[in-house]
Amino acid sequence: MGHTKDSTAAIRAHMNHKLSLTEPSRDLLSSLEKDAPNSDDATFAYAFALTRSTVKEERGYALKMLEGLLDGEYDHQTDCVYGMAVAYYLNGMFADARAKCEAILRSEPDNSNAEELHLACVHSQDERKRKEDIAVGGGVALAGIGLAVGLLGMVLGGKR
């Protein structure tokens, strides 16, 4: 399925909006945290909710819990990997999020959540690269201007 730059930007905006609607409340997190030690399913529910937290450290903790569930061969592997992709995405680690989405899509090519997040990651990576290129180009331009001014100063200074 081909996507234009504009369509991936729209998908990214939609994904960001969708994720903002699923931010867990403090009450929900507190309740899930109490149940987490009781079972893998409860741990998953808590970790999955934390992946959408507004607090980066909580998303990092969610990643550790989800990795633990994966290592323990938890039944819902795809859901764990998707939760990890969301946490990576929200932490600005777009390459890691993209890799998780690609892992899901290799085994479940019709997973629309993974596809949507994957496209959002692609767009985010493209935007980051574009901004880095602009910054590098701006730095090179400033260096060129500085060199020209310096040379001009030397030429004019030598004519006295």
Short mmCIF file of N, CA and C in Angstrom, two decimals:
data_model
loop_
_atom_site.label_atom_id
_atom_site.label_comp_id
_atom_site.label_asym_id
_atom_site.label_seq_id
_atom_site.Cartn_x
_atom_site.Cartn_y
_atom_site.Cartn_z
N MET A 1 0.85 -1.17 0.00
CA MET A 1 0.00 0.00 0.00
C MET A 1 0.89 1.23 0.00
N GLY A 2 0.79 2.06 -1.05
CA GLY A 2 1.61 3.25 -1.15
C GLY A 2 0.98 4.42 -0.42
N HIS A 3 1.82 5.21 0.18
CA HIS A 3 1.35 6.39 0.89
C HIS A 3 2.18 7.59 0.48
N THR A 4 1.51 8.71 0.28
CA THR A 4 2.22 9.94 -0.03
C THR A 4 2.70 10.58 1.27
N LYS A 5 3.56 11.57 1.12
CA LYS A 5 4.07 12.29 2.29
C LYS A 5 2.91 12.92 3.07
N ASP A 6 1.93 13.46 2.32
CA ASP A 6 0.77 14.07 2.98
C ASP A 6 -0.08 13.04 3.71
N SER A 7 -0.23 11.85 3.11
CA SER A 7 -1.06 10.84 3.77
C SER A 7 -0.36 10.31 5.02
N THR A 8 0.97 10.16 4.99
CA THR A 8 1.66 9.70 6.20
C THR A 8 1.62 10.77 7.28
N ALA A 9 1.64 12.03 6.88
CA ALA A 9 1.51 13.12 7.87
C ALA A 9 0.13 13.07 8.51
N ALA A 10 -0.89 12.80 7.71
CA ALA A 10 -2.25 12.71 8.25
C ALA A 10 -2.38 11.50 9.18
N ILE A 11 -1.74 10.40 8.80
CA ILE A 11 -1.77 9.21 9.65
C ILE A 11 -1.06 9.49 10.97
N ARG A 12 0.07 10.19 10.90
CA ARG A 12 0.80 10.54 12.13
C ARG A 12 -0.06 11.42 13.03
N ALA A 13 -0.71 12.41 12.44
CA ALA A 13 -1.57 13.30 13.23
C ALA A 13 -2.71 12.51 13.87
N HIS A 14 -3.29 11.59 13.10
CA HIS A 14 -4.37 10.75 13.63
C HIS A 14 -3.85 9.87 14.77
N MET A 15 -2.66 9.28 14.58
CA MET A 15 -2.08 8.41 15.62
C MET A 15 -1.81 9.22 16.88
N ASN A 16 -1.25 10.39 16.74
CA ASN A 16 -0.97 11.23 17.91
C ASN A 16 -2.26 11.58 18.64
N HIS A 17 -3.30 11.89 17.89
CA HIS A 17 -4.59 12.20 18.51
C HIS A 17 -5.16 10.97 19.21
N LYS A 18 -5.10 9.85 18.54
CA LYS A 18 -5.63 8.60 19.11
C LYS A 18 -4.90 8.25 20.41
N LEU A 19 -3.59 8.39 20.41
CA LEU A 19 -2.82 8.08 21.62
C LEU A 19 -3.11 9.07 22.74
N SER A 20 -3.35 10.32 22.37
CA SER A 20 -3.66 11.31 23.41
C SER A 20 -5.00 11.01 24.09
N LEU A 21 -5.88 10.37 23.37
CA LEU A 21 -7.19 10.01 23.95
C LEU A 21 -7.10 8.81 24.88
N THR A 22 -6.00 8.07 24.81
CA THR A 22 -5.88 6.86 25.63
C THR A 22 -4.92 7.03 26.79
N GLU A 23 -4.56 8.27 27.11
CA GLU A 23 -3.70 8.50 28.27
C GLU A 23 -4.43 8.04 29.52
N PRO A 24 -3.79 7.18 30.31
CA PRO A 24 -4.47 6.65 31.50
C PRO A 24 -4.53 7.68 32.63
N SER A 25 -5.59 7.62 33.39
CA SER A 25 -5.72 8.50 34.56
C SER A 25 -4.85 7.95 35.69
N ARG A 26 -4.54 8.80 36.64
CA ARG A 26 -3.77 8.37 37.82
C ARG A 26 -4.54 7.31 38.61
N ASP A 27 -5.85 7.46 38.69
CA ASP A 27 -6.68 6.47 39.40
C ASP A 27 -6.59 5.10 38.75
N LEU A 28 -6.67 5.08 37.43
CA LEU A 28 -6.58 3.81 36.71
C LEU A 28 -5.21 3.17 36.93
N LEU A 29 -4.15 3.96 36.80
CA LEU A 29 -2.80 3.42 36.99
C LEU A 29 -2.62 2.87 38.40
N SER A 30 -3.14 3.58 39.38
CA SER A 30 -3.03 3.14 40.77
C SER A 30 -3.75 1.80 40.98
N SER A 31 -4.93 1.69 40.42
CA SER A 31 -5.71 0.47 40.54
C SER A 31 -5.00 -0.70 39.84
N LEU A 32 -4.51 -0.47 38.64
CA LEU A 32 -3.81 -1.53 37.90
C LEU A 32 -2.51 -1.93 38.58
N GLU A 33 -1.83 -0.96 39.18
CA GLU A 33 -0.56 -1.25 39.87
C GLU A 33 -0.78 -2.21 41.03
N LYS A 34 -1.89 -2.04 41.75
CA LYS A 34 -2.18 -2.91 42.90
C LYS A 34 -2.39 -4.36 42.46
N ASP A 35 -3.01 -4.54 41.29
CA ASP A 35 -3.30 -5.88 40.80
C ASP A 35 -2.14 -6.52 40.05
N ALA A 36 -1.18 -5.72 39.59
CA ALA A 36 -0.11 -6.21 38.71
C ALA A 36 0.64 -7.43 39.24
N PRO A 37 0.97 -7.50 40.53
CA PRO A 37 1.73 -8.67 40.99
C PRO A 37 0.94 -9.98 40.98
N ASN A 38 -0.37 -9.89 40.80
CA ASN A 38 -1.22 -11.08 40.94
C ASN A 38 -1.19 -12.04 39.76
N SER A 39 -0.92 -11.55 38.57
CA SER A 39 -0.91 -12.43 37.39
C SER A 39 -0.22 -11.74 36.23
N ASP A 40 0.14 -12.53 35.23
CA ASP A 40 0.73 -11.96 34.03
C ASP A 40 -0.27 -11.05 33.31
N ASP A 41 -1.54 -11.44 33.30
CA ASP A 41 -2.54 -10.61 32.65
C ASP A 41 -2.67 -9.25 33.34
N ALA A 42 -2.62 -9.24 34.66
CA ALA A 42 -2.71 -7.99 35.41
C ALA A 42 -1.44 -7.15 35.18
N THR A 43 -0.30 -7.81 35.13
CA THR A 43 0.95 -7.10 34.85
C THR A 43 0.89 -6.49 33.46
N PHE A 44 0.37 -7.26 32.50
CA PHE A 44 0.24 -6.74 31.14
C PHE A 44 -0.68 -5.52 31.11
N ALA A 45 -1.82 -5.61 31.77
CA ALA A 45 -2.77 -4.49 31.76
C ALA A 45 -2.12 -3.23 32.32
N TYR A 46 -1.36 -3.37 33.40
CA TYR A 46 -0.67 -2.23 34.00
C TYR A 46 0.40 -1.69 33.05
N ALA A 47 1.21 -2.58 32.51
CA ALA A 47 2.29 -2.16 31.60
C ALA A 47 1.72 -1.51 30.35
N PHE A 48 0.67 -2.09 29.81
CA PHE A 48 0.09 -1.54 28.58
C PHE A 48 -0.47 -0.14 28.84
N ALA A 49 -1.10 0.05 29.98
CA ALA A 49 -1.60 1.39 30.33
C ALA A 49 -0.45 2.37 30.49
N LEU A 50 0.64 1.92 31.11
CA LEU A 50 1.79 2.80 31.31
C LEU A 50 2.45 3.21 29.99
N THR A 51 2.31 2.40 28.94
CA THR A 51 2.91 2.77 27.66
C THR A 51 2.34 4.07 27.12
N ARG A 52 1.16 4.44 27.58
CA ARG A 52 0.49 5.65 27.12
C ARG A 52 0.56 6.79 28.14
N SER A 53 1.33 6.59 29.18
CA SER A 53 1.49 7.61 30.22
C SER A 53 2.13 8.87 29.64
N THR A 54 1.86 9.99 30.27
CA THR A 54 2.49 11.24 29.86
C THR A 54 3.88 11.38 30.47
N VAL A 55 4.25 10.45 31.35
CA VAL A 55 5.54 10.49 32.05
C VAL A 55 6.50 9.52 31.37
N LYS A 56 7.59 10.05 30.83
CA LYS A 56 8.55 9.24 30.08
C LYS A 56 9.10 8.09 30.92
N GLU A 57 9.39 8.33 32.20
CA GLU A 57 9.95 7.29 33.06
C GLU A 57 8.96 6.14 33.24
N GLU A 58 7.67 6.46 33.30
CA GLU A 58 6.66 5.41 33.41
C GLU A 58 6.62 4.56 32.14
N ARG A 59 6.79 5.21 30.99
CA ARG A 59 6.84 4.44 29.74
C ARG A 59 8.07 3.55 29.72
N GLY A 60 9.18 4.03 30.27
CA GLY A 60 10.38 3.21 30.37
C GLY A 60 10.16 1.99 31.25
N TYR A 61 9.45 2.19 32.36
CA TYR A 61 9.11 1.08 33.25
C TYR A 61 8.20 0.08 32.54
N ALA A 62 7.27 0.60 31.75
CA ALA A 62 6.38 -0.26 30.98
C ALA A 62 7.18 -1.14 30.02
N LEU A 63 8.19 -0.55 29.38
CA LEU A 63 9.03 -1.32 28.46
C LEU A 63 9.71 -2.48 29.18
N LYS A 64 10.20 -2.23 30.39
CA LYS A 64 10.85 -3.30 31.15
C LYS A 64 9.87 -4.40 31.51
N MET A 65 8.66 -4.02 31.92
CA MET A 65 7.66 -5.03 32.27
C MET A 65 7.26 -5.85 31.04
N LEU A 66 7.07 -5.17 29.91
CA LEU A 66 6.67 -5.88 28.69
C LEU A 66 7.79 -6.81 28.21
N GLU A 67 9.04 -6.36 28.33
CA GLU A 67 10.17 -7.24 27.98
C GLU A 67 10.18 -8.48 28.88
N GLY A 68 9.88 -8.27 30.16
CA GLY A 68 9.81 -9.40 31.09
C GLY A 68 8.72 -10.38 30.71
N LEU A 69 7.58 -9.86 30.30
CA LEU A 69 6.49 -10.74 29.87
C LEU A 69 6.88 -11.51 28.61
N LEU A 70 7.54 -10.83 27.68
CA LEU A 70 7.99 -11.51 26.46
C LEU A 70 8.99 -12.61 26.79
N ASP A 71 9.92 -12.30 27.68
CA ASP A 71 10.93 -13.30 28.09
C ASP A 71 10.28 -14.49 28.78
N GLY A 72 9.19 -14.22 29.48
CA GLY A 72 8.47 -15.29 30.17
C GLY A 72 7.48 -16.00 29.29
N GLU A 73 7.52 -15.73 27.99
CA GLU A 73 6.65 -16.37 27.02
C GLU A 73 5.16 -16.16 27.31
N TYR A 74 4.82 -14.92 27.65
CA TYR A 74 3.44 -14.52 27.86
C TYR A 74 2.63 -14.80 26.59
N ASP A 75 1.38 -15.21 26.76
CA ASP A 75 0.54 -15.62 25.63
C ASP A 75 0.31 -14.52 24.60
N HIS A 76 0.23 -13.29 25.02
CA HIS A 76 -0.14 -12.19 24.12
C HIS A 76 1.11 -11.42 23.66
N GLN A 77 1.97 -12.13 22.95
CA GLN A 77 3.25 -11.58 22.48
C GLN A 77 3.05 -10.35 21.59
N THR A 78 2.15 -10.44 20.64
CA THR A 78 1.93 -9.32 19.71
C THR A 78 1.50 -8.07 20.46
N ASP A 79 0.62 -8.23 21.43
CA ASP A 79 0.17 -7.08 22.21
C ASP A 79 1.31 -6.47 23.00
N CYS A 80 2.19 -7.30 23.52
CA CYS A 80 3.37 -6.79 24.24
C CYS A 80 4.26 -5.99 23.30
N VAL A 81 4.51 -6.54 22.13
CA VAL A 81 5.38 -5.86 21.16
C VAL A 81 4.75 -4.55 20.71
N TYR A 82 3.43 -4.55 20.49
CA TYR A 82 2.75 -3.31 20.10
C TYR A 82 2.84 -2.28 21.23
N GLY A 83 2.64 -2.71 22.46
CA GLY A 83 2.76 -1.78 23.59
C GLY A 83 4.16 -1.18 23.65
N MET A 84 5.16 -2.00 23.38
CA MET A 84 6.54 -1.50 23.36
C MET A 84 6.72 -0.48 22.25
N ALA A 85 6.13 -0.76 21.09
CA ALA A 85 6.23 0.17 19.96
C ALA A 85 5.61 1.52 20.32
N VAL A 86 4.47 1.49 20.99
CA VAL A 86 3.82 2.74 21.41
C VAL A 86 4.71 3.52 22.36
N ALA A 87 5.28 2.82 23.35
CA ALA A 87 6.15 3.50 24.32
C ALA A 87 7.38 4.10 23.63
N TYR A 88 7.99 3.33 22.73
CA TYR A 88 9.14 3.86 22.00
C TYR A 88 8.73 5.08 21.18
N TYR A 89 7.61 5.01 20.51
CA TYR A 89 7.12 6.12 19.69
C TYR A 89 6.93 7.38 20.54
N LEU A 90 6.24 7.22 21.66
CA LEU A 90 5.99 8.37 22.53
C LEU A 90 7.27 8.91 23.16
N ASN A 91 8.28 8.05 23.27
CA ASN A 91 9.58 8.49 23.81
C ASN A 91 10.47 9.09 22.71
N GLY A 92 9.95 9.17 21.49
CA GLY A 92 10.71 9.75 20.38
C GLY A 92 11.76 8.81 19.81
N MET A 93 11.66 7.53 20.15
CA MET A 93 12.60 6.52 19.65
C MET A 93 11.95 5.84 18.44
N PHE A 94 11.85 6.61 17.35
CA PHE A 94 11.06 6.18 16.20
C PHE A 94 11.63 4.96 15.50
N ALA A 95 12.94 4.82 15.44
CA ALA A 95 13.54 3.65 14.78
C ALA A 95 13.20 2.37 15.56
N ASP A 96 13.25 2.45 16.89
CA ASP A 96 12.90 1.28 17.71
C ASP A 96 11.42 0.95 17.58
N ALA A 97 10.58 1.98 17.59
CA ALA A 97 9.14 1.75 17.43
C ALA A 97 8.85 1.14 16.06
N ARG A 98 9.51 1.67 15.05
CA ARG A 98 9.32 1.17 13.69
C ARG A 98 9.73 -0.30 13.59
N ALA A 99 10.84 -0.66 14.21
CA ALA A 99 11.31 -2.05 14.18
C ALA A 99 10.30 -2.98 14.85
N LYS A 100 9.70 -2.54 15.95
CA LYS A 100 8.68 -3.37 16.62
C LYS A 100 7.46 -3.54 15.72
N CYS A 101 7.04 -2.46 15.07
CA CYS A 101 5.89 -2.54 14.17
C CYS A 101 6.19 -3.48 13.00
N GLU A 102 7.40 -3.40 12.47
CA GLU A 102 7.77 -4.27 11.36
C GLU A 102 7.78 -5.73 11.79
N ALA A 103 8.20 -5.99 13.02
CA ALA A 103 8.18 -7.37 13.53
C ALA A 103 6.74 -7.89 13.59
N ILE A 104 5.82 -7.04 14.03
CA ILE A 104 4.41 -7.44 14.08
C ILE A 104 3.89 -7.68 12.66
N LEU A 105 4.20 -6.75 11.76
CA LEU A 105 3.66 -6.84 10.40
C LEU A 105 4.21 -8.04 9.62
N ARG A 106 5.40 -8.51 9.98
CA ARG A 106 5.93 -9.71 9.33
C ARG A 106 5.07 -10.93 9.66
N SER A 107 4.58 -10.99 10.90
CA SER A 107 3.76 -12.15 11.28
C SER A 107 2.26 -11.90 11.12
N GLU A 108 1.87 -10.63 11.15
CA GLU A 108 0.45 -10.27 10.99
C GLU A 108 0.34 -9.09 10.03
N PRO A 109 0.44 -9.34 8.73
CA PRO A 109 0.46 -8.25 7.75
C PRO A 109 -0.79 -7.37 7.75
N ASP A 110 -1.88 -7.87 8.28
CA ASP A 110 -3.13 -7.11 8.28
C ASP A 110 -3.39 -6.39 9.61
N ASN A 111 -2.39 -6.31 10.46
CA ASN A 111 -2.56 -5.65 11.76
C ASN A 111 -2.60 -4.14 11.53
N SER A 112 -3.81 -3.58 11.53
CA SER A 112 -3.98 -2.17 11.19
C SER A 112 -3.36 -1.23 12.22
N ASN A 113 -3.37 -1.62 13.49
CA ASN A 113 -2.74 -0.77 14.51
C ASN A 113 -1.24 -0.65 14.28
N ALA A 114 -0.60 -1.79 13.99
CA ALA A 114 0.84 -1.79 13.74
C ALA A 114 1.16 -1.03 12.46
N GLU A 115 0.32 -1.20 11.44
CA GLU A 115 0.55 -0.49 10.18
C GLU A 115 0.44 1.02 10.37
N GLU A 116 -0.57 1.45 11.10
CA GLU A 116 -0.78 2.88 11.33
C GLU A 116 0.39 3.47 12.14
N LEU A 117 0.80 2.77 13.19
CA LEU A 117 1.91 3.26 13.99
C LEU A 117 3.21 3.23 13.17
N HIS A 118 3.38 2.22 12.35
CA HIS A 118 4.56 2.13 11.49
C HIS A 118 4.65 3.36 10.57
N LEU A 119 3.55 3.71 9.94
CA LEU A 119 3.55 4.88 9.06
C LEU A 119 3.81 6.17 9.83
N ALA A 120 3.29 6.26 11.05
CA ALA A 120 3.57 7.43 11.89
C ALA A 120 5.06 7.50 12.22
N CYS A 121 5.67 6.36 12.46
CA CYS A 121 7.12 6.31 12.74
C CYS A 121 7.91 6.76 11.52
N VAL A 122 7.52 6.26 10.35
CA VAL A 122 8.22 6.64 9.11
C VAL A 122 8.16 8.15 8.94
N HIS A 123 6.98 8.73 9.11
CA HIS A 123 6.83 10.18 8.96
C HIS A 123 7.65 10.92 10.00
N SER A 124 7.63 10.45 11.22
CA SER A 124 8.39 11.10 12.30
C SER A 124 9.89 11.05 12.00
N GLN A 125 10.37 9.90 11.52
CA GLN A 125 11.78 9.79 11.16
C GLN A 125 12.13 10.73 10.00
N ASP A 126 11.25 10.81 9.01
CA ASP A 126 11.48 11.71 7.88
C ASP A 126 11.54 13.17 8.33
N GLU A 127 10.62 13.54 9.21
CA GLU A 127 10.60 14.91 9.74
C GLU A 127 11.87 15.22 10.52
N ARG A 128 12.28 14.29 11.35
CA ARG A 128 13.51 14.49 12.14
C ARG A 128 14.71 14.65 11.21
N LYS A 129 14.79 13.81 10.18
CA LYS A 129 15.90 13.88 9.22
C LYS A 129 15.88 15.22 8.49
N ARG A 130 14.69 15.65 8.08
CA ARG A 130 14.56 16.93 7.37
C ARG A 130 15.05 18.08 8.25
N LYS A 131 14.67 18.06 9.53
CA LYS A 131 15.10 19.12 10.45
C LYS A 131 16.61 19.07 10.68
N GLU A 132 17.16 17.87 10.77
CA GLU A 132 18.62 17.74 10.93
C GLU A 132 19.34 18.25 9.70
N ASP A 133 18.80 17.94 8.53
CA ASP A 133 19.42 18.42 7.29
C ASP A 133 19.38 19.95 7.21
N ILE A 134 18.27 20.53 7.64
CA ILE A 134 18.17 21.99 7.64
C ILE A 134 19.18 22.59 8.61
N ALA A 135 19.33 21.98 9.78
CA ALA A 135 20.28 22.48 10.77
C ALA A 135 21.71 22.38 10.26
N VAL A 136 22.04 21.26 9.63
CA VAL A 136 23.39 21.09 9.08
C VAL A 136 23.61 22.08 7.95
N GLY A 137 22.62 22.22 7.07
CA GLY A 137 22.74 23.17 5.96
C GLY A 137 22.89 24.59 6.47
N GLY A 138 22.16 24.94 7.50
CA GLY A 138 22.28 26.27 8.09
C GLY A 138 23.65 26.49 8.69
N GLY A 139 24.18 25.47 9.34
CA GLY A 139 25.52 25.58 9.94
C GLY A 139 26.59 25.75 8.87
N VAL A 140 26.44 25.01 7.76
CA VAL A 140 27.40 25.13 6.66
C VAL A 140 27.30 26.52 6.05
N ALA A 141 26.09 27.03 5.88
CA ALA A 141 25.91 28.37 5.31
C ALA A 141 26.54 29.43 6.21
N LEU A 142 26.34 29.31 7.52
CA LEU A 142 26.95 30.27 8.45
C LEU A 142 28.47 30.20 8.41
N ALA A 143 28.99 29.00 8.30
CA ALA A 143 30.45 28.84 8.22
C ALA A 143 30.96 29.48 6.94
N GLY A 144 30.24 29.30 5.84
CA GLY A 144 30.62 29.92 4.56
C GLY A 144 30.60 31.43 4.64
N ILE A 145 29.59 31.97 5.27
CA ILE A 145 29.49 33.43 5.44
C ILE A 145 30.64 33.93 6.30
N GLY A 146 30.93 33.20 7.37
CA GLY A 146 32.04 33.58 8.25
C GLY A 146 33.37 33.57 7.51
N LEU A 147 33.56 32.56 6.69
CA LEU A 147 34.79 32.47 5.90
C LEU A 147 34.88 33.62 4.91
N ALA A 148 33.79 33.93 4.24
CA ALA A 148 33.77 35.02 3.26
C ALA A 148 34.06 36.36 3.94
N VAL A 149 33.43 36.60 5.08
CA VAL A 149 33.67 37.84 5.82
C VAL A 149 35.13 37.91 6.27
N GLY A 150 35.66 36.79 6.73
CA GLY A 150 37.06 36.75 7.15
C GLY A 150 38.01 37.04 6.00
N LEU A 151 37.76 36.44 4.85
CA LEU A 151 38.60 36.68 3.68
C LEU A 151 38.48 38.12 3.20
N LEU A 152 37.26 38.63 3.22
CA LEU A 152 37.04 40.02 2.82
C LEU A 152 37.80 40.95 3.75
N GLY A 153 37.76 40.64 5.04
CA GLY A 153 38.50 41.45 6.01
C GLY A 153 39.99 41.41 5.76
N MET A 154 40.50 40.24 5.40
CA MET A 154 41.93 40.11 5.11
C MET A 154 42.31 40.90 3.85
N VAL A 155 41.44 40.80 2.83
CA VAL A 155 41.73 41.51 1.57
C VAL A 155 41.68 43.02 1.79
N LEU A 156 40.65 43.47 2.46
CA LEU A 156 40.52 44.91 2.70
C LEU A 156 41.57 45.41 3.67
N GLY A 157 41.91 44.61 4.63
CA GLY A 157 42.95 44.98 5.60
C GLY A 157 44.32 45.04 4.95
N GLY A 158 44.58 44.23 3.95
CA GLY A 158 45.86 44.21 3.29
C GLY A 158 46.04 45.36 2.30
N LYS A 159 44.97 46.07 1.93
CA LYS A 159 45.05 47.16 0.95
C LYS A 159 45.42 48.48 1.59
N ARG A 160 45.56 48.56 2.85
CA ARG A 160 45.85 49.84 3.51
C ARG A 160 47.23 50.23 3.37
#
